[in-house]
PDB file of C-alpha atoms in Angstrom:
ATOM      1  CA  MET A   1     -20.623   2.393  -0.612  1.00  0.00           C
ATOM      2  CA  TYR A   2     -17.339   2.706   1.257  1.00  0.00           C
ATOM      3  CA  ASN A   3     -16.538   1.687   4.832  1.00  0.00           C
ATOM      4  CA  PHE A   4     -13.319   2.839   6.528  1.00  0.00           C
ATOM      5  CA  PHE A   5     -12.034   0.985   9.604  1.00  0.00           C
ATOM      6  CA  VAL A   6      -9.087   2.158  11.724  1.00  0.00           C
ATOM      7  CA  ASP A   7      -8.002  -0.463  14.259  1.00  0.00           C
ATOM      8  CA  GLY A   8     -11.514  -1.940  14.253  1.00  0.00           C
ATOM      9  CA  VAL A   9     -13.262   1.429  14.643  1.00  0.00           C
ATOM     10  CA  GLN A  10     -15.440   2.486  11.718  1.00  0.00           C
ATOM     11  CA  LEU A  11     -15.165   6.122  10.690  1.00  0.00           C
ATOM     12  CA  PRO A  12     -18.636   7.732  10.724  1.00  0.00           C
ATOM     13  CA  VAL A  13     -18.216   9.431   7.340  1.00  0.00           C
ATOM     14  CA  ALA A  14     -16.238   7.726   4.589  1.00  0.00           C
ATOM     15  CA  PRO A  15     -13.602  10.094   3.108  1.00  0.00           C
ATOM     16  CA  PRO A  16     -14.463  11.291  -0.420  1.00  0.00           C
ATOM     17  CA  GLU A  17     -11.031  10.275  -1.713  1.00  0.00           C
ATOM     18  CA  MET A  18      -7.908   8.373  -0.683  1.00  0.00           C
ATOM     19  CA  THR A  19      -4.385   8.447  -2.116  1.00  0.00           C
ATOM     20  CA  THR A  20      -2.372   5.218  -2.100  1.00  0.00           C
ATOM     21  CA  LYS A  21       1.271   5.520  -3.106  1.00  0.00           C
ATOM     22  CA  ILE A  22       3.264   2.335  -3.704  1.00  0.00           C
ATOM     23  CA  ASN A  23       6.873   3.382  -3.296  1.00  0.00           C
ATOM     24  CA  GLY A  24       9.648   1.846  -5.374  1.00  0.00           C
ATOM     25  CA  HIS A  25      13.354   1.367  -4.685  1.00  0.00           C
ATOM     26  CA  ASN A  26      14.530   0.792  -8.258  1.00  0.00           C
ATOM     27  CA  GLU A  27      17.919   2.289  -9.048  1.00  0.00           C
ATOM     28  CA  SER A  28      19.249   3.669 -12.335  1.00  0.00           C
ATOM     29  CA  ILE A  29      22.966   3.411 -13.060  1.00  0.00           C
ATOM     30  CA  VAL A  30      25.123   4.228 -16.091  1.00  0.00           C
ATOM     31  CA  LEU A  31      27.314   1.457 -17.518  1.00  0.00           C
ATOM     32  CA  ILE A  32      30.404   2.237 -19.562  1.00  0.00           C
ATOM     33  CA  ASN A  33      29.336   0.381 -22.687  1.00  0.00           C
ATOM     34  CA  ASP A  34      25.575  -0.136 -22.330  1.00  0.00           C
ATOM     35  CA  GLY A  35      24.439   3.316 -21.217  1.00  0.00           C
ATOM     36  CA  GLU A  36      21.805   3.758 -18.522  1.00  0.00           C
ATOM     37  CA  VAL A  37      20.081   0.680 -17.048  1.00  0.00           C
ATOM     38  CA  ASN A  38      17.463   0.216 -14.360  1.00  0.00           C
ATOM     39  CA  ILE A  39      18.070  -2.175 -11.476  1.00  0.00           C
ATOM     40  CA  ILE A  40      14.720  -3.487 -10.242  1.00  0.00           C
ATOM     41  CA  LYS A  41      14.444  -3.948  -6.482  1.00  0.00           C
ATOM     42  CA  LYS A  42      11.668  -5.006  -4.141  1.00  0.00           C
ATOM     43  CA  PRO A  43       8.965  -2.360  -3.645  1.00  0.00           C
ATOM     44  CA  GLY A  44       9.078  -0.112  -0.616  1.00  0.00           C
ATOM     45  CA  LEU A  45       6.350   0.531   1.919  1.00  0.00           C
ATOM     46  CA  THR A  46       2.996   1.930   0.800  1.00  0.00           C
ATOM     47  CA  ASP A  47       1.866   5.399   1.881  1.00  0.00           C
ATOM     48  CA  ILE A  48      -1.843   6.171   2.394  1.00  0.00           C
ATOM     49  CA  GLU A  49      -3.348   9.638   2.788  1.00  0.00           C
ATOM     50  CA  PHE A  50      -6.938  10.783   3.230  1.00  0.00           C
ATOM     51  CA  GLU A  51      -9.002  13.497   4.894  1.00  0.00           C
ATOM     52  CA  VAL A  52     -11.972  12.575   7.048  1.00  0.00           C
ATOM     53  CA  LEU A  53     -14.877  14.540   8.513  1.00  0.00           C
ATOM     54  CA  LEU A  54     -15.617  13.864  12.191  1.00  0.00           C
ATOM     55  CA  PRO A  55     -19.096  15.230  12.997  1.00  0.00           C
ATOM     56  CA  ASN A  56     -20.108  16.575  16.383  1.00  0.00           C
ATOM     57  CA  VAL A  57     -23.780  16.140  15.499  1.00  0.00           C
ATOM     58  CA  LYS A  58     -25.563  13.054  14.259  1.00  0.00           C
ATOM     59  CA  TYR A  59     -26.115  13.335  10.517  1.00  0.00           C
ATOM     60  CA  PRO A  60     -28.395  10.922   8.616  1.00  0.00           C
ATOM     61  CA  PHE A  61     -25.560  10.052   6.221  1.00  0.00           C
ATOM     62  CA  ALA A  62     -23.126   9.138   9.034  1.00  0.00           C
ATOM     63  CA  VAL A  63     -22.696   5.550  10.264  1.00  0.00           C
ATOM     64  CA  TYR A  64     -22.433   4.644  13.957  1.00  0.00           C
ATOM     65  CA  PRO A  65     -22.472   0.831  14.459  1.00  0.00           C
ATOM     66  CA  ASN A  66     -22.399   1.177  18.260  1.00  0.00           C
ATOM     67  CA  GLY A  67     -24.318   4.423  18.642  1.00  0.00           C
ATOM     68  CA  PHE A  68     -23.441   8.069  18.096  1.00  0.00           C
ATOM     69  CA  GLN A  69     -19.951   9.181  19.097  1.00  0.00           C
ATOM     70  CA  ALA A  70     -18.732  12.790  19.002  1.00  0.00           C
ATOM     71  CA  ALA A  71     -15.531  13.818  17.239  1.00  0.00           C
ATOM     72  CA  THR A  72     -13.521  13.599  20.477  1.00  0.00           C
ATOM     73  CA  PHE A  73     -14.019   9.800  20.526  1.00  0.00           C
ATOM     74  CA  TYR A  74     -12.195   9.426  17.213  1.00  0.00           C
ATOM     75  CA  LEU A  75      -9.560  12.048  18.067  1.00  0.00           C
ATOM     76  CA  GLU A  76      -8.729  10.170  21.270  1.00  0.00           C
ATOM     77  CA  LYS A  77      -8.455   6.967  19.241  1.00  0.00           C
ATOM     78  CA  LEU A  78      -5.965   8.607  16.870  1.00  0.00           C
ATOM     79  CA  GLU A  79      -3.941   9.928  19.800  1.00  0.00           C
ATOM     80  CA  LYS A  80      -3.726   6.458  21.359  1.00  0.00           C
ATOM     81  CA  LEU A  81      -2.599   4.944  18.050  1.00  0.00           C
ATOM     82  CA  LYS A  82       0.062   7.630  17.675  1.00  0.00           C
ATOM     83  CA  ILE A  83       1.614   7.180  21.115  1.00  0.00           C
ATOM     84  CA  SER A  84       1.233   3.384  21.334  1.00  0.00           C
ATOM     85  CA  ASP A  85       4.110   2.710  18.891  1.00  0.00           C
ATOM     86  CA  LYS A  86       2.211  -0.339  17.645  1.00  0.00           C
ATOM     87  CA  PRO A  87       0.876  -1.178  14.171  1.00  0.00           C
ATOM     88  CA  PHE A  88      -2.822  -1.680  13.568  1.00  0.00           C
ATOM     89  CA  GLN A  89      -5.196  -2.840  10.854  1.00  0.00           C
ATOM     90  CA  PHE A  90      -6.548  -0.411   8.261  1.00  0.00           C
ATOM     91  CA  ILE A  91      -9.479  -1.672   6.185  1.00  0.00           C
ATOM     92  CA  VAL A  92     -11.478  -0.079   3.397  1.00  0.00           C
ATOM     93  CA  ASN A  93     -14.210  -2.209   1.885  1.00  0.00           C
ATOM     94  CA  ARG A  94     -16.246  -1.235  -1.128  1.00  0.00           C
ATOM     95  CA  MET A  95     -19.745  -2.647  -1.237  1.00  0.00           C
ATOM     96  CA  MET A  96     -22.800  -2.570  -3.456  1.00  0.00           C
ATOM     97  CA  PRO A  97     -25.998  -1.072  -1.961  1.00  0.00           C
ATOM     98  CA  ASN A  98     -27.268  -4.637  -1.383  1.00  0.00           C
ATOM     99  CA  GLY A  99     -24.219  -5.461   0.782  1.00  0.00           C
ATOM    100  CA  THR A 100     -22.253  -7.418  -1.850  1.00  0.00           C
ATOM    101  CA  LEU A 101     -18.516  -6.887  -1.413  1.00  0.00           C
ATOM    102  CA  LEU A 102     -16.683  -5.578  -4.475  1.00  0.00           C
ATOM    103  CA  PHE A 103     -13.105  -5.535  -3.151  1.00  0.00           C
ATOM    104  CA  ASP A 104     -11.210  -4.269  -0.153  1.00  0.00           C
ATOM    105  CA  THR A 105      -7.972  -2.769   1.111  1.00  0.00           C
ATOM    106  CA  ASN A 106      -6.706  -4.618   4.179  1.00  0.00           C
ATOM    107  CA  MET A 107      -3.283  -3.546   5.388  1.00  0.00           C
ATOM    108  CA  THR A 108      -1.264  -3.440   8.589  1.00  0.00           C
ATOM    109  CA  VAL A 109      -0.125   0.157   9.020  1.00  0.00           C
ATOM    110  CA  SER A 110       1.363   2.692  11.407  1.00  0.00           C
ATOM    111  CA  LEU A 111      -0.001   6.180  12.035  1.00  0.00           C
ATOM    112  CA  GLU A 112       2.671   8.555  10.744  1.00  0.00           C
ATOM    113  CA  ASP A 113       1.023  11.975  11.023  1.00  0.00           C
ATOM    114  CA  TYR A 114      -2.403  13.506  11.442  1.00  0.00           C
ATOM    115  CA  GLU A 115      -3.488  17.126  11.285  1.00  0.00           C
ATOM    116  CA  ILE A 116      -6.667  18.495  12.849  1.00  0.00           C
ATOM    117  CA  LYS A 117      -8.297  21.313  10.873  1.00  0.00           C
ATOM    118  CA  GLU A 118     -10.979  23.604  12.272  1.00  0.00           C
ATOM    119  CA  SER A 119     -12.959  25.820   9.913  1.00  0.00           C
ATOM    120  CA  ALA A 120     -16.071  27.938  10.254  1.00  0.00           C
ATOM    121  CA  ASP A 121     -17.281  26.319   7.035  1.00  0.00           C
ATOM    122  CA  ASN A 122     -17.626  23.012   8.920  1.00  0.00           C
ATOM    123  CA  GLY A 123     -19.506  24.475  11.883  1.00  0.00           C
ATOM    124  CA  PHE A 124     -18.710  22.433  15.007  1.00  0.00           C
ATOM    125  CA  ASP A 125     -17.360  19.467  13.054  1.00  0.00           C
ATOM    126  CA  GLU A 126     -13.685  18.526  12.817  1.00  0.00           C
ATOM    127  CA  THR A 127     -11.660  17.638   9.716  1.00  0.00           C
ATOM    128  CA  VAL A 128      -8.562  15.479  10.094  1.00  0.00           C
ATOM    129  CA  SER A 129      -5.869  14.772   7.509  1.00  0.00           C
ATOM    130  CA  ILE A 130      -4.339  11.331   8.154  1.00  0.00           C
ATOM    131  CA  GLN A 131      -1.110   9.798   6.846  1.00  0.00           C
ATOM    132  CA  LEU A 132      -0.524   6.062   7.213  1.00  0.00           C
ATOM    133  CA  LYS A 133       2.423   3.885   6.244  1.00  0.00           C
ATOM    134  CA  GLN A 134       2.395   0.166   5.541  1.00  0.00           C
ATOM    135  CA  TYR A 135       3.971  -1.960   8.287  1.00  0.00           C
ATOM    136  CA  ARG A 136       5.909  -5.148   7.596  1.00  0.00           C
ATOM    137  CA  SER A 137       6.619  -7.443  10.512  1.00  0.00           C
ATOM    138  CA  TYR A 138      10.057  -8.825  11.071  1.00  0.00           C
ATOM    139  CA  GLY A 139      11.297 -11.552  13.386  1.00  0.00           C
ATOM    140  CA  ASN A 140      14.065 -11.500  15.970  1.00  0.00           C
ATOM    141  CA  LYS A 141      16.721 -14.171  16.087  1.00  0.00           C
ATOM    142  CA  LYS A 142      18.505 -15.289  19.232  1.00  0.00           C
ATOM    143  CA  ILE A 143      22.135 -16.386  18.923  1.00  0.00           C
ATOM    144  CA  THR A 144      23.518 -18.626  21.681  1.00  0.00           C
ATOM    145  CA  ILE A 145      27.277 -19.201  21.864  1.00  0.00           C
ATOM    146  CA  LYS A 146      28.156 -22.662  23.186  1.00  0.00           C
ATOM    147  CA  LYS A 147      31.707 -23.469  24.199  1.00  0.00           C
ATOM    148  CA  ASP A 148      33.042 -27.025  23.919  1.00  0.00           C
ATOM    149  CA  THR A 149      36.265 -27.780  25.788  1.00  0.00           C
ATOM    150  CA  LYS A 150      38.166 -30.877  24.696  1.00  0.00           C
ATOM    151  CA  SER A 151      41.112 -32.081  26.822  1.00  0.00           C
ATOM    152  CA  ASN A 152      43.884 -34.213  25.403  1.00  0.00           C
ATOM    153  CA  SER A 153      44.911 -37.053  27.731  1.00  0.00           C
ATOM    154  CA  GLY A 154      48.337 -36.592  29.251  1.00  0.00           C
ATOM    155  CA  LYS A 155      48.549 -32.910  28.257  1.00  0.00           C
ATOM    156  CA  SER A 156      47.978 -29.899  30.463  1.00  0.00           C
ATOM    157  CA  ASN A 157      46.620 -27.611  27.748  1.00  0.00           C
ATOM    158  CA  SER A 158      43.117 -27.931  26.375  1.00  0.00           C
ATOM    159  CA  LYS A 159      41.417 -26.896  23.142  1.00  0.00           C
ATOM    160  CA  SER A 160      38.309 -24.724  23.327  1.00  0.00           C
ATOM    161  CA  THR A 161      35.910 -24.194  20.434  1.00  0.00           C
ATOM    162  CA  SER A 162      32.775 -22.064  20.169  1.00  0.00           C
ATOM    163  CA  LYS A 163      29.591 -22.946  18.305  1.00  0.00           C
ATOM    164  CA  ALA A 164      26.859 -20.487  17.406  1.00  0.00           C
ATOM    165  CA  VAL A 165      23.271 -21.742  17.484  1.00  0.00           C
ATOM    166  CA  VAL A 166      20.630 -19.535  15.863  1.00  0.00           C
ATOM    167  CA  GLU A 167      17.123 -19.813  17.273  1.00  0.00           C
ATOM    168  CA  GLN A 168      14.202 -18.257  15.404  1.00  0.00           C
ATOM    169  CA  LYS A 169      11.607 -16.871  17.782  1.00  0.00           C
ATOM    170  CA  ARG A 170       8.036 -17.548  16.722  1.00  0.00           C
ATOM    171  CA  PRO A 171       4.829 -16.209  18.187  1.00  0.00           C
ATOM    172  CA  ILE A 172       2.869 -18.558  20.404  1.00  0.00           C
ATOM    173  CA  THR A 173      -0.439 -19.419  18.804  1.00  0.00           C
ATOM    174  CA  ASN A 174      -3.548 -20.847  20.375  1.00  0.00           C
ATOM    175  CA  LYS A 175      -4.382 -24.094  18.592  1.00  0.00           C
ATOM    176  CA  THR A 176      -7.916 -24.257  20.022  1.00  0.00           C
ATOM    177  CA  ALA A 177     -10.205 -22.193  17.805  1.00  0.00           C
ATOM    178  CA  PRO A 178     -13.218 -20.648  19.589  1.00  0.00           C
ATOM    179  CA  LYS A 179     -16.708 -21.410  18.321  1.00  0.00           C
ATOM    180  CA  THR A 180     -18.283 -18.052  19.189  1.00  0.00           C
ATOM    181  CA  HIS A 181     -17.290 -14.442  19.746  1.00  0.00           C
ATOM    182  CA  THR A 182     -19.021 -11.958  22.022  1.00  0.00           C
ATOM    183  CA  VAL A 183     -19.176  -8.486  20.487  1.00  0.00           C
ATOM    184  CA  VAL A 184     -17.409  -5.704  22.379  1.00  0.00           C
ATOM    185  CA  LYS A 185     -17.338  -1.965  21.719  1.00  0.00           C
ATOM    186  CA  GLY A 186     -15.599  -1.188  18.421  1.00  0.00           C
ATOM    187  CA  ASP A 187     -16.070  -4.666  16.910  1.00  0.00           C
ATOM    188  CA  THR A 188     -17.021  -5.081  13.262  1.00  0.00           C
ATOM    189  CA  LEU A 189     -18.096  -8.225  11.465  1.00  0.00           C
ATOM    190  CA  TRP A 190     -15.264  -7.693   9.010  1.00  0.00           C
ATOM    191  CA  ALA A 191     -12.660  -7.547  11.807  1.00  0.00           C
ATOM    192  CA  ILE A 192     -14.154 -10.634  13.498  1.00  0.00           C
ATOM    193  CA  ALA A 193     -13.956 -12.620  10.240  1.00  0.00           C
ATOM    194  CA  LYS A 194     -10.371 -11.456   9.738  1.00  0.00           C
ATOM    195  CA  LYS A 195      -9.358 -12.417  13.278  1.00  0.00           C
ATOM    196  CA  TYR A 196     -10.926 -15.873  13.482  1.00  0.00           C
ATOM    197  CA  LEU A 197     -11.278 -16.962   9.844  1.00  0.00           C
ATOM    198  CA  GLY A 198      -8.224 -15.216   8.424  1.00  0.00           C
ATOM    199  CA  ASP A 199     -10.223 -13.418   5.742  1.00  0.00           C
ATOM    200  CA  GLY A 200     -12.349 -10.320   6.301  1.00  0.00           C
ATOM    201  CA  SER A 201     -14.411 -11.011   3.193  1.00  0.00           C
ATOM    202  CA  LYS A 202     -15.889 -14.034   4.997  1.00  0.00           C
ATOM    203  CA  SER A 203     -17.950 -11.560   7.001  1.00  0.00           C
ATOM    204  CA  ALA A 204     -20.748 -12.270   4.507  1.00  0.00           C
ATOM    205  CA  GLU A 205     -20.690 -15.932   5.603  1.00  0.00           C
ATOM    206  CA  LEU A 206     -20.847 -14.908   9.267  1.00  0.00           C
ATOM    207  CA  ALA A 207     -23.757 -12.593   8.501  1.00  0.00           C
ATOM    208  CA  LYS A 208     -25.640 -15.486   6.861  1.00  0.00           C
ATOM    209  CA  ILE A 209     -24.876 -17.943   9.672  1.00  0.00           C
ATOM    210  CA  ASN A 210     -26.023 -15.478  12.331  1.00  0.00           C
ATOM    211  CA  ASN A 211     -29.022 -14.096  10.368  1.00  0.00           C
ATOM    212  CA  ILE A 212     -27.563 -10.575  10.379  1.00  0.00           C
ATOM    213  CA  SER A 213     -29.383  -8.435   7.820  1.00  0.00           C
ATOM    214  CA  ASN A 214     -27.023  -5.444   8.130  1.00  0.00           C
ATOM    215  CA  PRO A 215     -23.343  -6.484   8.535  1.00  0.00           C
ATOM    216  CA  ASN A 216     -22.442  -2.924   9.536  1.00  0.00           C
ATOM    217  CA  VAL A 217     -24.585  -2.982  12.684  1.00  0.00           C
ATOM    218  CA  LEU A 218     -23.516  -5.096  15.679  1.00  0.00           C
ATOM    219  CA  LYS A 219     -24.678  -4.818  19.280  1.00  0.00           C
ATOM    220  CA  VAL A 220     -22.355  -5.008  22.287  1.00  0.00           C
ATOM    221  CA  GLY A 221     -22.859  -8.392  23.970  1.00  0.00           C
ATOM    222  CA  GLN A 222     -24.153 -10.037  20.796  1.00  0.00           C
ATOM    223  CA  VAL A 223     -22.825 -13.594  20.371  1.00  0.00           C
ATOM    224  CA  ILE A 224     -21.485 -14.357  16.899  1.00  0.00           C
ATOM    225  CA  LYS A 225     -21.287 -17.978  15.764  1.00  0.00           C
ATOM    226  CA  LEU A 226     -18.014 -18.565  13.898  1.00  0.00           C
ATOM    227  CA  GLY A 227     -18.956 -21.692  12.021  1.00  0.00           C
TER     228      GLY A 227
END
């Protein structure tokens, strides 16, 4: 059983296949005496591609945690992600029929391209090809130039020196951890566990604490105990 989440929204039909390409930046050079050698460098960003079916009718095999949504709901979500210029979380978890988690893909990504395909073979449904790229955060540094002027007694001229101070900007974090979370539209137990507990796989613990039999089904307004 596969579950695909794009920015907290679960896709109704899990794609039948997904391609994950881990790009490399290794470089081969030819030395005069030793022939060709390979210089190993840090890996590049990962590319992810898959094709997903977005139904316009409610099929029994489709999953809708917050009720049926037509294809336009998911197409509008993709459009917002494309024009927002902000990264988001992409999660694929693989589970046994009894709900036991096997392993997951949890990556911060950007939406590079998506292509909407319409075919008579799919009736009124939409098929979308999606290309994602791994996103790595980077910090900004602020450099402040301070000038110190030292005057020599009895002399008209003065000596001025400059000193650069580098300040690393860090995000402001809230040190007070909440005890509960109220479910809003688009929430998943996996995303809640990731946000508050730092590990999406702890969704099983949240399900047990809150007596949730099906972790894939949450109701808007439902209060989730976090510990």
